[in-house]
Amino acid sequence: MRILLVEDDAQIGSAIASALDDAGMAADWVTDGSAALASVDAGAFELMLLDIGLPKRDGFSVLKQLRQNGSTIPVIMITARDGVDDRIQGLDMGADDYLVKPFLINELLARVRAVARRHSGRSQPFMAGGDLMLDPSNKKVTYKESELDLTAREYRLLQALLSSPGRIYSREELEEKVYGWEDEVNSNAIEFLIHGLRKKTSKQAIRNVRGLGWMVPET
Ligand code: CA
């Protein structure tokens, strides 16, 4: 899952970015409101963490513009402790949830998972496709009930495929979900990851649809 983090406080921003990374989510981090809007246009983000007090455009202005543009990206606002009016305004403007500063990283991660789950129409906390099962809360992935030892990128790739079993993902879509802006992506990087995943599971676990991309079967 790729997340856009919009936070101008360097300390908070780097703490969140590294926690998201540890949790298997690819976070791209920008520090002002204009960059946030440009990034949503440019990238395939599945969720935005949006601070309110930002340079150039504040969080409300970003949110308003996003929704006016028709973007349905889920947004979690980051608000100040005494900002109850901010929270109400944010939710009414189309935010999906909020976090109150200071918050525990574990709460942030749980809210990210919950909002992503609701947005994708899943009510079950785990993701499944074929004989694969992924639990985002503890990053545990099993195939035919035995636990897999995955690299961070293999995990992200599988999470992307399992967010919609039966749907075919193209190479470009998977690259966007697995890699951040700063990553160098080789032209056969996705094939390489798929190859590794198949070795840990089976050829049937991740299917190749020639010329189109890859999918995991529905359970
Ligand atoms: Ca701020």
mmCIF file of C-alpha atoms in Angstrom, residues 129-133 141-148 200-202 204-205:
data_model
loop_
_atom_site.group_PDB
_atom_site.id
_atom_site.type_symbol
_atom_site.label_atom_id
_atom_site.label_comp_id
_atom_site.label_asym_id
_atom_site.label_seq_id
_atom_site.Cartn_x
_atom_site.Cartn_y
_atom_site.Cartn_z
ATOM 1 C CA GLY A 129 -6.859 -14.851 -2.439
ATOM 2 C CA GLY A 130 -6.500 -18.478 -3.494
ATOM 3 C CA ASP A 131 -4.533 -20.181 -0.731
ATOM 4 C CA LEU A 132 -2.848 -16.956 0.320
ATOM 5 C CA MET A 133 -3.801 -15.070 3.447
ATOM 6 C CA VAL A 141 1.372 -13.986 5.309
ATOM 7 C CA THR A 142 0.494 -17.632 4.939
ATOM 8 C CA TYR A 143 0.223 -19.939 1.958
ATOM 9 C CA LYS A 144 -1.762 -23.111 2.523
ATOM 10 C CA GLU A 145 -1.556 -22.247 6.195
ATOM 11 C CA SER A 146 2.227 -22.178 6.439
ATOM 12 C CA GLU A 147 3.838 -18.862 7.181
ATOM 13 C CA LEU A 148 5.966 -17.171 4.509
ATOM 14 C CA LYS A 200 7.986 -19.416 -1.859
ATOM 15 C CA THR A 201 4.466 -20.466 -2.847
ATOM 16 C CA SER A 202 3.631 -21.986 -6.215
ATOM 17 C CA GLN A 204 -0.700 -21.163 -9.213
ATOM 18 C CA ALA A 205 -0.568 -18.742 -6.290
#
